[in-house]
């Protein structure tokens, strides 16, 4: 497999829009040409070479070394291939990605997986606010694919989420699942306040008993067949979710948000 | 400086010039007669090119609160169409709710040199003028909105005499710096504040006991008596409601000869026949327009794309909010003056109703005989953004293109329309009437919309092409007040147009009752309400052009 | 050709193209999965009278089902996509959705999608929930016993209907015993179903009838009691004829099922009264698939 | 434009750019450059008008210089910056026009000082819109006022006097019969008490519970079943009563002030309120009234809106306006070090000084502004509505007020200074 490595020469003061550096845009481009592509750095335009030491062959795998939380829009609209980010990623990681895989060894900024359409996004550290959210004005956040966060996620994870799965091994901040239209967010750790605020549909699957909001009504304890399918779909993921110990299908179900259309659910593991 | 435009083929309907090769001379921003001895400073060889006056959009929502609400509602609309800055131009955004600067640039790039904001609330007129003050190149103007304001309805309920109402209307035109008077869903916006959800022509506003018919007659009379050139500009009752053609026909009858301009009439020309209980009333409406010479219309053509509807008619916009696409909308009640409703809309060619709306608009265009009484509008942005005009012109001028488009829409709608059987194709002369001479005439702009001596040198030069869309998209040259502002469809100079206003006379005694009303009920002092000339002029770009009234003249 | 004394006719079973789908029904235990499957495949012997032909393919272990519960694999055959979709919808809706603890999944991954949960979801009256897992969409429909789970769609394939052979025996009990033997082994063949009751047709039909409204009527040449009244195909030693009909996803599967069935029948041999094997052959006009008995058994 | 004055330097019916609710009945006495509000003042307007003039001369690194030198220095700072930030933006329409033009030219990020709060409304408009009303409608029609999460009178001292307990109202026989209900914060004084002595109903809860209290209220308005008996210390019976009152009101008005909803993600609470208002309009009339409008913030949002399409936090560095309500805040760009120069515009309030930051600073501020740390460039400018004419928006957004010139101070306007900087570039 050919690997193209972008090594950040120096942490930039300015935020960098990384959206030009995705497989589908660079396919078949010689490395020399990639070095001369322009990137935005504040109000300046600079060549890739000024920021990155570029090595290797442009193929289906990119590595961003020495990455910084100022590198925004990594993997934007990526259609295929894999990007590994060694270090942190900035805002809008994997925005509208359509396929392939992005792995961040460090943490990601706000709006990771924003309006993501498909593919796999894995963040080994933490993710900021609005994971899987939508740009202001857009009504639909994440629409497909799977996001795995090994650490914690910020506030409003899955805001306006429309479809897809967000898996959080750590804890989620306040307003997890706000305004969700559908999809599944699974959180193994703690969840903050205002869970599922204004949620229309969708599922919050929790390992720990949350602070159940007053506009969610208890629907009792149930054994849900679909959870077997859910965990079966995790079997190949490199996460705690694939651990047979994690599997359960007996839950307490809370329905809401009754202030919105009320078709969503919080499912809390029993036992 | 003397500029000569040599050898162009001129279409100047005011002077009945229909495609004649003429030379034009410009000095100090005006078209002049051929000078006998002067040296030509600049000459443009326009042989083989089409020359018209700059186009005038007599109904386009380019300024005022509802437009800015539409902007705030649609960040996604702006993200999709960014407009970059250049050495000459400011950055901005385009599409359904474009930024002011981009609005000016894009209009000018299409050969337009004036645009009129048709829904200027008196209380919001200051904002409308400030927004329009940031629209470069174009001349501007606004029609002040009355008819749902509590002051008028109180006067009518109290049976105040017409003279007092005339004074109030004139005072409002002055204080809002307007060139015409608009009425939107007469009385309906007010009735909605009292939770009435419909108001047909002869229904009464529950609180005031006044009907839309009363309001229309009262305001149309005032406008005529005051000598305002532009007839009362009417957005009628029941916008968008199937069967509203009868309301529209009744409205025409109700006028009994009083001049009236029915705006975006497409939205008011619906029948209730067929499986969908929605049908075209275009033939009846066009016939009524043809028969009644006191009536003028603009169409409000829709196009199949994303846009946003912004209207003072919050009663109807509230009812329409279920169709919002994307699903977000704003309705407001405003200052005992009127209201507004902003609902994004995506017209779809495979939707029966939308497809038929499209066909109805075109039917009206093609069935109304007199191009001097019908105007080319999309009711920007309600039917479509103004950038659709070249496409619309092609639909009117090219019947085979029209038929090709007809074949792509919802088949039941295509069948329900008579469009396929209409042979008419607009000529360049008729387009020039509709978009220039007629528009200037109906607004009373004596020095615009034509190319005779003394006219402001607002001139657009096109290369004639078979594809009329391409032709009208990208003029070769646009002159604004004698300055070359566009070359090959691109801005080469940014100028600032004037604001056209009218100042009918009135008895200042009206201010006494108004001051009392303002003190008791309004949240502003009368003196602070009025817009002074220097507010428009003081930034060094804006200007005012006052047009005379035709006191005593016939309608 | 004669096998163990049994005459194999020089003829072919004439089969025709059908559309087929498979679904997997699971339940809390195998008994309830089977009850649901039986209900779903009931009254589905012949497309002519039932709208489809359906049968149980086999039982599935918990390791073979999507949700890890015991299950049953069911196939349904019909003459058009539309007819198949309609039958699938009504049978899944009336027989699986209603069956306690049940769930229903696609049994064919590819092919033309047929609505399953996609149409059943409306039973949820707006409370239904969709989940997409591993690229497949499922519908969770709240029902009285808990939650009914249905995959969005299942796949439809081009398939073959009407594979068959006829067992001619000396007596009714011997014919039936031969059928039992054949069916026991044929049920193990994947991708086929035997849609008739217990897999056996006691009343085979011919095309057409003297009554204008009927499109099929008794197969008089093979009716032993009519030997003297019609142009019989039966010799004097034959007292009973029974038919086994096979619908399959592929020609090869039908081939395999027929071979194993005929083999089992022949194994009983003349000693058990089995005299002859033939096939329903309509002169080659009914369908393009011809299963030549002697080629199959060669 | 010096109207409505007499020999004694008395100005009547003076509009205020400070209070946000469009007060325009002030009587002001001007002696030389000293201003006194002699009628209809309030805790907000009086000190803002009476703020004495300070320095007239610009300073560069603390030294008094001519305006031209200060402008040159400012231009030099902006020219050399990688990413200039324009903060504050407290100015009038023309000042904002000039700021946007300069930002466009210098590739800057603009961010109004109050946008962090205003965003709580704008995000709602971007996402779902609302049904709102304006002050005159409130004054003449509102039979019920629900105040959510703010102590109205401390923010807008004359609100009740001018819009609720008015002598006249076109459609109410007795304005004293209006129902006033507080949800969340408790009023600090008695302005909400009716002239006949009827106190406002108060359903108090901590801010932290407000999101859920409002959600419960919306659920009750919808008629959704809930299995709780109280939320945030408020009984469901009380909230159910409030839901019924809202449904019964002929013209209910729900008001909030985003500056008071000062907790994370408060836009979700605002959105829940706004959706509830929409739902109420299925059967009756009810409208929202978002209150704000301090330091010219509405003015800045409006002008930015029509020139760029976005209210604030617009980045011009790409050559076209890009909106990011999170990353494009001055605060975050100073924190992450990407903004390397700050132009701070604050022409109304001398207290609103720039944030502490080591980056190069230009302050175009109201004369009299004091600094902990002297900015590299300070250009004192006139205050719109005192030193020069102008336009400002009031809280309900559709109404712009004409600001007057009350004195001759020789201070340039913000717009003049910014245009001069742009010319110098």
PDB file of N, CA, C and O in Angstrom, chain B residues 148 153 185-200 202-212 215 238 313-319 333, chain D residues 141 250-251 281-285:
ATOM      1  N   UNK B 148     -53.207  47.874   6.172  1.00  0.00           N
ATOM      2  CA  UNK B 148     -53.431  47.097   7.393  1.00  0.00           C
ATOM      3  C   UNK B 148     -52.975  47.893   8.606  1.00  0.00           C
ATOM      4  O   UNK B 148     -52.932  47.374   9.716  1.00  0.00           O
ATOM      5  N   UNK B 153     -57.192  52.215   9.296  1.00  0.00           N
ATOM      6  CA  UNK B 153     -58.420  51.478   9.582  1.00  0.00           C
ATOM      7  C   UNK B 153     -59.266  52.204  10.616  1.00  0.00           C
ATOM      8  O   UNK B 153     -60.506  52.190  10.546  1.00  0.00           O
ATOM      9  N   UNK B 185     -52.588  42.287   0.977  1.00  0.00           N
ATOM     10  CA  UNK B 185     -53.700  41.601   1.630  1.00  0.00           C
ATOM     11  C   UNK B 185     -54.509  42.629   2.423  1.00  0.00           C
ATOM     12  O   UNK B 185     -54.484  42.639   3.654  1.00  0.00           O
ATOM     13  N   UNK B 186     -55.200  43.521   1.706  1.00  0.00           N
ATOM     14  CA  UNK B 186     -55.812  44.697   2.346  1.00  0.00           C
ATOM     15  C   UNK B 186     -56.597  44.339   3.615  1.00  0.00           C
ATOM     16  O   UNK B 186     -57.539  43.556   3.547  1.00  0.00           O
ATOM     17  N   UNK B 187     -56.148  44.875   4.696  1.00  0.00           N
ATOM     18  CA  UNK B 187     -56.810  44.613   5.976  1.00  0.00           C
ATOM     19  C   UNK B 187     -56.477  43.265   6.581  1.00  0.00           C
ATOM     20  O   UNK B 187     -56.662  43.047   7.777  1.00  0.00           O
ATOM     21  N   UNK B 188     -55.971  42.363   5.761  1.00  0.00           N
ATOM     22  CA  UNK B 188     -55.767  40.988   6.219  1.00  0.00           C
ATOM     23  C   UNK B 188     -54.656  40.856   7.242  1.00  0.00           C
ATOM     24  O   UNK B 188     -54.756  40.072   8.188  1.00  0.00           O
ATOM     25  N   UNK B 189     -53.591  41.635   7.035  1.00  0.00           N
ATOM     26  CA  UNK B 189     -52.473  41.552   7.977  1.00  0.00           C
ATOM     27  C   UNK B 189     -52.951  42.031   9.345  1.00  0.00           C
ATOM     28  O   UNK B 189     -52.591  41.487  10.381  1.00  0.00           O
ATOM     29  N   UNK B 190     -53.804  43.037   9.297  1.00  0.00           N
ATOM     30  CA  UNK B 190     -54.361  43.538  10.539  1.00  0.00           C
ATOM     31  C   UNK B 190     -55.309  42.512  11.159  1.00  0.00           C
ATOM     32  O   UNK B 190     -55.229  42.213  12.353  1.00  0.00           O
ATOM     33  N   UNK B 191     -56.143  41.933  10.321  1.00  0.00           N
ATOM     34  CA  UNK B 191     -57.124  40.966  10.833  1.00  0.00           C
ATOM     35  C   UNK B 191     -56.418  39.783  11.482  1.00  0.00           C
ATOM     36  O   UNK B 191     -56.895  39.220  12.474  1.00  0.00           O
ATOM     37  N   UNK B 192     -55.270  39.394  10.912  1.00  0.00           N
ATOM     38  CA  UNK B 192     -54.513  38.264  11.469  1.00  0.00           C
ATOM     39  C   UNK B 192     -54.089  38.559  12.905  1.00  0.00           C
ATOM     40  O   UNK B 192     -54.021  37.669  13.744  1.00  0.00           O
ATOM     41  N   UNK B 193     -53.840  39.807  13.208  1.00  0.00           N
ATOM     42  CA  UNK B 193     -53.470  40.168  14.580  1.00  0.00           C
ATOM     43  C   UNK B 193     -54.634  39.945  15.544  1.00  0.00           C
ATOM     44  O   UNK B 193     -54.443  39.802  16.741  1.00  0.00           O
ATOM     45  N   UNK B 194     -55.833  39.942  14.965  1.00  0.00           N
ATOM     46  CA  UNK B 194     -57.012  39.617  15.778  1.00  0.00           C
ATOM     47  C   UNK B 194     -57.414  38.158  15.590  1.00  0.00           C
ATOM     48  O   UNK B 194     -58.550  37.787  15.825  1.00  0.00           O
ATOM     49  N   UNK B 195     -56.469  37.384  15.074  1.00  0.00           N
ATOM     50  CA  UNK B 195     -56.661  35.936  14.910  1.00  0.00           C
ATOM     51  C   UNK B 195     -57.667  35.561  13.827  1.00  0.00           C
ATOM     52  O   UNK B 195     -58.188  34.463  13.823  1.00  0.00           O
ATOM     53  N   UNK B 196     -57.935  36.467  12.897  1.00  0.00           N
ATOM     54  CA  UNK B 196     -58.690  36.057  11.708  1.00  0.00           C
ATOM     55  C   UNK B 196     -57.706  35.372  10.772  1.00  0.00           C
ATOM     56  O   UNK B 196     -56.584  35.839  10.598  1.00  0.00           O
ATOM     57  N   UNK B 197     -58.127  34.283  10.168  1.00  0.00           N
ATOM     58  CA  UNK B 197     -57.182  33.526   9.349  1.00  0.00           C
ATOM     59  C   UNK B 197     -57.423  33.680   7.855  1.00  0.00           C
ATOM     60  O   UNK B 197     -56.610  33.261   7.043  1.00  0.00           O
ATOM     61  N   UNK B 198     -58.575  34.226   7.493  1.00  0.00           N
ATOM     62  CA  UNK B 198     -58.811  34.522   6.077  1.00  0.00           C
ATOM     63  C   UNK B 198     -59.521  35.866   6.012  1.00  0.00           C
ATOM     64  O   UNK B 198     -60.156  36.301   6.980  1.00  0.00           O
ATOM     65  N   UNK B 199     -59.404  36.514   4.863  1.00  0.00           N
ATOM     66  CA  UNK B 199     -60.160  37.750   4.662  1.00  0.00           C
ATOM     67  C   UNK B 199     -60.371  37.919   3.163  1.00  0.00           C
ATOM     68  O   UNK B 199     -59.467  38.322   2.440  1.00  0.00           O
ATOM     69  N   UNK B 200     -61.552  37.571   2.719  1.00  0.00           N
ATOM     70  CA  UNK B 200     -61.862  37.717   1.297  1.00  0.00           C
ATOM     71  C   UNK B 200     -62.323  39.152   1.034  1.00  0.00           C
ATOM     72  O   UNK B 200     -62.563  39.924   1.969  1.00  0.00           O
ATOM     73  N   UNK B 202     -64.881  40.762   0.355  1.00  0.00           N
ATOM     74  CA  UNK B 202     -66.022  41.394   1.015  1.00  0.00           C
ATOM     75  C   UNK B 202     -66.245  40.912   2.436  1.00  0.00           C
ATOM     76  O   UNK B 202     -67.308  41.139   3.024  1.00  0.00           O
ATOM     77  N   UNK B 203     -65.227  40.237   2.965  1.00  0.00           N
ATOM     78  CA  UNK B 203     -65.282  39.886   4.375  1.00  0.00           C
ATOM     79  C   UNK B 203     -64.867  41.123   5.183  1.00  0.00           C
ATOM     80  O   UNK B 203     -64.093  41.937   4.676  1.00  0.00           O
ATOM     81  N   UNK B 204     -65.341  41.202   6.406  1.00  0.00           N
ATOM     82  CA  UNK B 204     -64.977  42.386   7.179  1.00  0.00           C
ATOM     83  C   UNK B 204     -63.892  42.071   8.209  1.00  0.00           C
ATOM     84  O   UNK B 204     -63.920  41.004   8.826  1.00  0.00           O
ATOM     85  N   UNK B 205     -62.941  42.985   8.373  1.00  0.00           N
ATOM     86  CA  UNK B 205     -62.039  42.889   9.515  1.00  0.00           C
ATOM     87  C   UNK B 205     -62.945  42.957  10.742  1.00  0.00           C
ATOM     88  O   UNK B 205     -63.723  43.906  10.890  1.00  0.00           O
ATOM     89  N   UNK B 206     -62.851  41.954  11.591  1.00  0.00           N
ATOM     90  CA  UNK B 206     -63.802  41.843  12.692  1.00  0.00           C
ATOM     91  C   UNK B 206     -63.767  43.082  13.573  1.00  0.00           C
ATOM     92  O   UNK B 206     -64.799  43.583  14.010  1.00  0.00           O
ATOM     93  N   UNK B 207     -62.557  43.593  13.823  1.00  0.00           N
ATOM     94  CA  UNK B 207     -62.462  44.708  14.766  1.00  0.00           C
ATOM     95  C   UNK B 207     -62.985  46.015  14.170  1.00  0.00           C
ATOM     96  O   UNK B 207     -63.688  46.766  14.826  1.00  0.00           O
ATOM     97  N   UNK B 208     -62.626  46.284  12.929  1.00  0.00           N
ATOM     98  CA  UNK B 208     -62.944  47.596  12.365  1.00  0.00           C
ATOM     99  C   UNK B 208     -64.213  47.611  11.523  1.00  0.00           C
ATOM    100  O   UNK B 208     -64.720  48.676  11.161  1.00  0.00           O
ATOM    101  N   UNK B 209     -64.697  46.434  11.156  1.00  0.00           N
ATOM    102  CA  UNK B 209     -65.879  46.391  10.304  1.00  0.00           C
ATOM    103  C   UNK B 209     -65.634  46.933   8.910  1.00  0.00           C
ATOM    104  O   UNK B 209     -66.541  47.432   8.250  1.00  0.00           O
ATOM    105  N   UNK B 210     -64.386  46.846   8.466  1.00  0.00           N
ATOM    106  CA  UNK B 210     -64.015  47.370   7.150  1.00  0.00           C
ATOM    107  C   UNK B 210     -63.615  46.178   6.283  1.00  0.00           C
ATOM    108  O   UNK B 210     -63.006  45.236   6.781  1.00  0.00           O
ATOM    109  N   UNK B 211     -63.961  46.219   5.008  1.00  0.00           N
ATOM    110  CA  UNK B 211     -63.618  45.089   4.138  1.00  0.00           C
ATOM    111  C   UNK B 211     -62.447  45.459   3.230  1.00  0.00           C
ATOM    112  O   UNK B 211     -62.184  46.637   2.985  1.00  0.00           O
ATOM    113  N   UNK B 212     -61.756  44.456   2.694  1.00  0.00           N
ATOM    114  CA  UNK B 212     -60.690  44.737   1.725  1.00  0.00           C
ATOM    115  C   UNK B 212     -61.181  45.604   0.571  1.00  0.00           C
ATOM    116  O   UNK B 212     -60.452  46.489   0.104  1.00  0.00           O
ATOM    117  N   UNK B 215     -61.090  49.140   1.588  1.00  0.00           N
ATOM    118  CA  UNK B 215     -59.720  49.644   1.718  1.00  0.00           C
ATOM    119  C   UNK B 215     -59.130  49.932   0.336  1.00  0.00           C
ATOM    120  O   UNK B 215     -58.502  50.970   0.109  1.00  0.00           O
ATOM    121  N   UNK B 238     -56.170  36.632  -0.505  1.00  0.00           N
ATOM    122  CA  UNK B 238     -56.136  35.196  -0.802  1.00  0.00           C
ATOM    123  C   UNK B 238     -54.955  34.761  -1.663  1.00  0.00           C
ATOM    124  O   UNK B 238     -55.097  33.900  -2.534  1.00  0.00           O
ATOM    125  N   UNK B 313     -47.441  39.835   3.794  1.00  0.00           N
ATOM    126  CA  UNK B 313     -48.704  39.135   4.030  1.00  0.00           C
ATOM    127  C   UNK B 313     -48.502  37.997   5.028  1.00  0.00           C
ATOM    128  O   UNK B 313     -48.470  36.826   4.651  1.00  0.00           O
ATOM    129  N   UNK B 314     -48.388  38.328   6.293  1.00  0.00           N
ATOM    130  CA  UNK B 314     -48.105  37.252   7.243  1.00  0.00           C
ATOM    131  C   UNK B 314     -49.311  36.350   7.476  1.00  0.00           C
ATOM    132  O   UNK B 314     -49.164  35.211   7.893  1.00  0.00           O
ATOM    133  N   UNK B 315     -50.508  36.848   7.153  1.00  0.00           N
ATOM    134  CA  UNK B 315     -51.678  35.966   7.262  1.00  0.00           C
ATOM    135  C   UNK B 315     -51.509  34.779   6.305  1.00  0.00           C
ATOM    136  O   UNK B 315     -51.640  33.625   6.678  1.00  0.00           O
ATOM    137  N   UNK B 316     -51.180  35.063   5.055  1.00  0.00           N
ATOM    138  CA  UNK B 316     -51.018  33.988   4.074  1.00  0.00           C
ATOM    139  C   UNK B 316     -49.708  33.238   4.297  1.00  0.00           C
ATOM    140  O   UNK B 316     -49.639  32.035   4.093  1.00  0.00           O
ATOM    141  N   UNK B 317     -48.672  33.940   4.699  1.00  0.00           N
ATOM    142  CA  UNK B 317     -47.396  33.257   4.911  1.00  0.00           C
ATOM    143  C   UNK B 317     -47.493  32.298   6.091  1.00  0.00           C
ATOM    144  O   UNK B 317     -46.897  31.231   6.071  1.00  0.00           O
ATOM    145  N   UNK B 318     -48.266  32.692   7.096  1.00  0.00           N
ATOM    146  CA  UNK B 318     -48.451  31.746   8.206  1.00  0.00           C
ATOM    147  C   UNK B 318     -49.145  30.489   7.686  1.00  0.00           C
ATOM    148  O   UNK B 318     -48.747  29.368   7.987  1.00  0.00           O
ATOM    149  N   UNK B 319     -50.157  30.683   6.855  1.00  0.00           N
ATOM    150  CA  UNK B 319     -50.864  29.518   6.306  1.00  0.00           C
ATOM    151  C   UNK B 319     -49.943  28.669   5.435  1.00  0.00           C
ATOM    152  O   UNK B 319     -50.085  27.458   5.356  1.00  0.00           O
ATOM    153  N   UNK B 333     -45.529  40.394  13.456  1.00  0.00           N
ATOM    154  CA  UNK B 333     -46.463  41.516  13.456  1.00  0.00           C
ATOM    155  C   UNK B 333     -45.610  42.754  13.691  1.00  0.00           C
ATOM    156  O   UNK B 333     -44.718  42.726  14.549  1.00  0.00           O
TER     157      UNK B 333
ATOM    158  N   UNK D 141     -51.660  45.553  22.047  1.00  0.00           N
ATOM    159  CA  UNK D 141     -52.408  44.289  21.929  1.00  0.00           C
ATOM    160  C   UNK D 141     -52.167  43.294  23.051  1.00  0.00           C
ATOM    161  O   UNK D 141     -53.047  42.486  23.343  1.00  0.00           O
ATOM    162  N   UNK D 250     -55.523  36.327  24.017  1.00  0.00           N
ATOM    163  CA  UNK D 250     -55.827  36.726  22.645  1.00  0.00           C
ATOM    164  C   UNK D 250     -54.545  37.116  21.921  1.00  0.00           C
ATOM    165  O   UNK D 250     -54.383  36.853  20.728  1.00  0.00           O
ATOM    166  N   UNK D 251     -53.657  37.755  22.647  1.00  0.00           N
ATOM    167  CA  UNK D 251     -52.397  38.170  22.030  1.00  0.00           C
ATOM    168  C   UNK D 251     -51.303  38.070  23.089  1.00  0.00           C
ATOM    169  O   UNK D 251     -50.913  39.057  23.711  1.00  0.00           O
ATOM    170  N   UNK D 281     -49.794  29.451  17.947  1.00  0.00           N
ATOM    171  CA  UNK D 281     -50.465  30.178  16.860  1.00  0.00           C
ATOM    172  C   UNK D 281     -51.370  29.307  16.009  1.00  0.00           C
ATOM    173  O   UNK D 281     -52.034  29.808  15.107  1.00  0.00           O
ATOM    174  N   UNK D 282     -51.383  28.017  16.269  1.00  0.00           N
ATOM    175  CA  UNK D 282     -52.349  27.191  15.543  1.00  0.00           C
ATOM    176  C   UNK D 282     -53.767  27.581  15.934  1.00  0.00           C
ATOM    177  O   UNK D 282     -54.685  27.473  15.142  1.00  0.00           O
ATOM    178  N   UNK D 283     -53.932  28.005  17.187  1.00  0.00           N
ATOM    179  CA  UNK D 283     -55.302  28.326  17.594  1.00  0.00           C
ATOM    180  C   UNK D 283     -55.487  29.779  18.007  1.00  0.00           C
ATOM    181  O   UNK D 283     -56.548  30.341  17.810  1.00  0.00           O
ATOM    182  N   UNK D 284     -54.451  30.372  18.585  1.00  0.00           N
ATOM    183  CA  UNK D 284     -54.620  31.770  19.003  1.00  0.00           C
ATOM    184  C   UNK D 284     -53.422  32.552  18.469  1.00  0.00           C
ATOM    185  O   UNK D 284     -52.675  32.060  17.653  1.00  0.00           O
ATOM    186  N   UNK D 285     -53.283  33.764  18.918  1.00  0.00           N
ATOM    187  CA  UNK D 285     -52.110  34.521  18.539  1.00  0.00           C
ATOM    188  C   UNK D 285     -51.173  34.618  19.730  1.00  0.00           C
ATOM    189  O   UNK D 285     -51.586  34.844  20.871  1.00  0.00           O
TER     190      UNK D 285
END
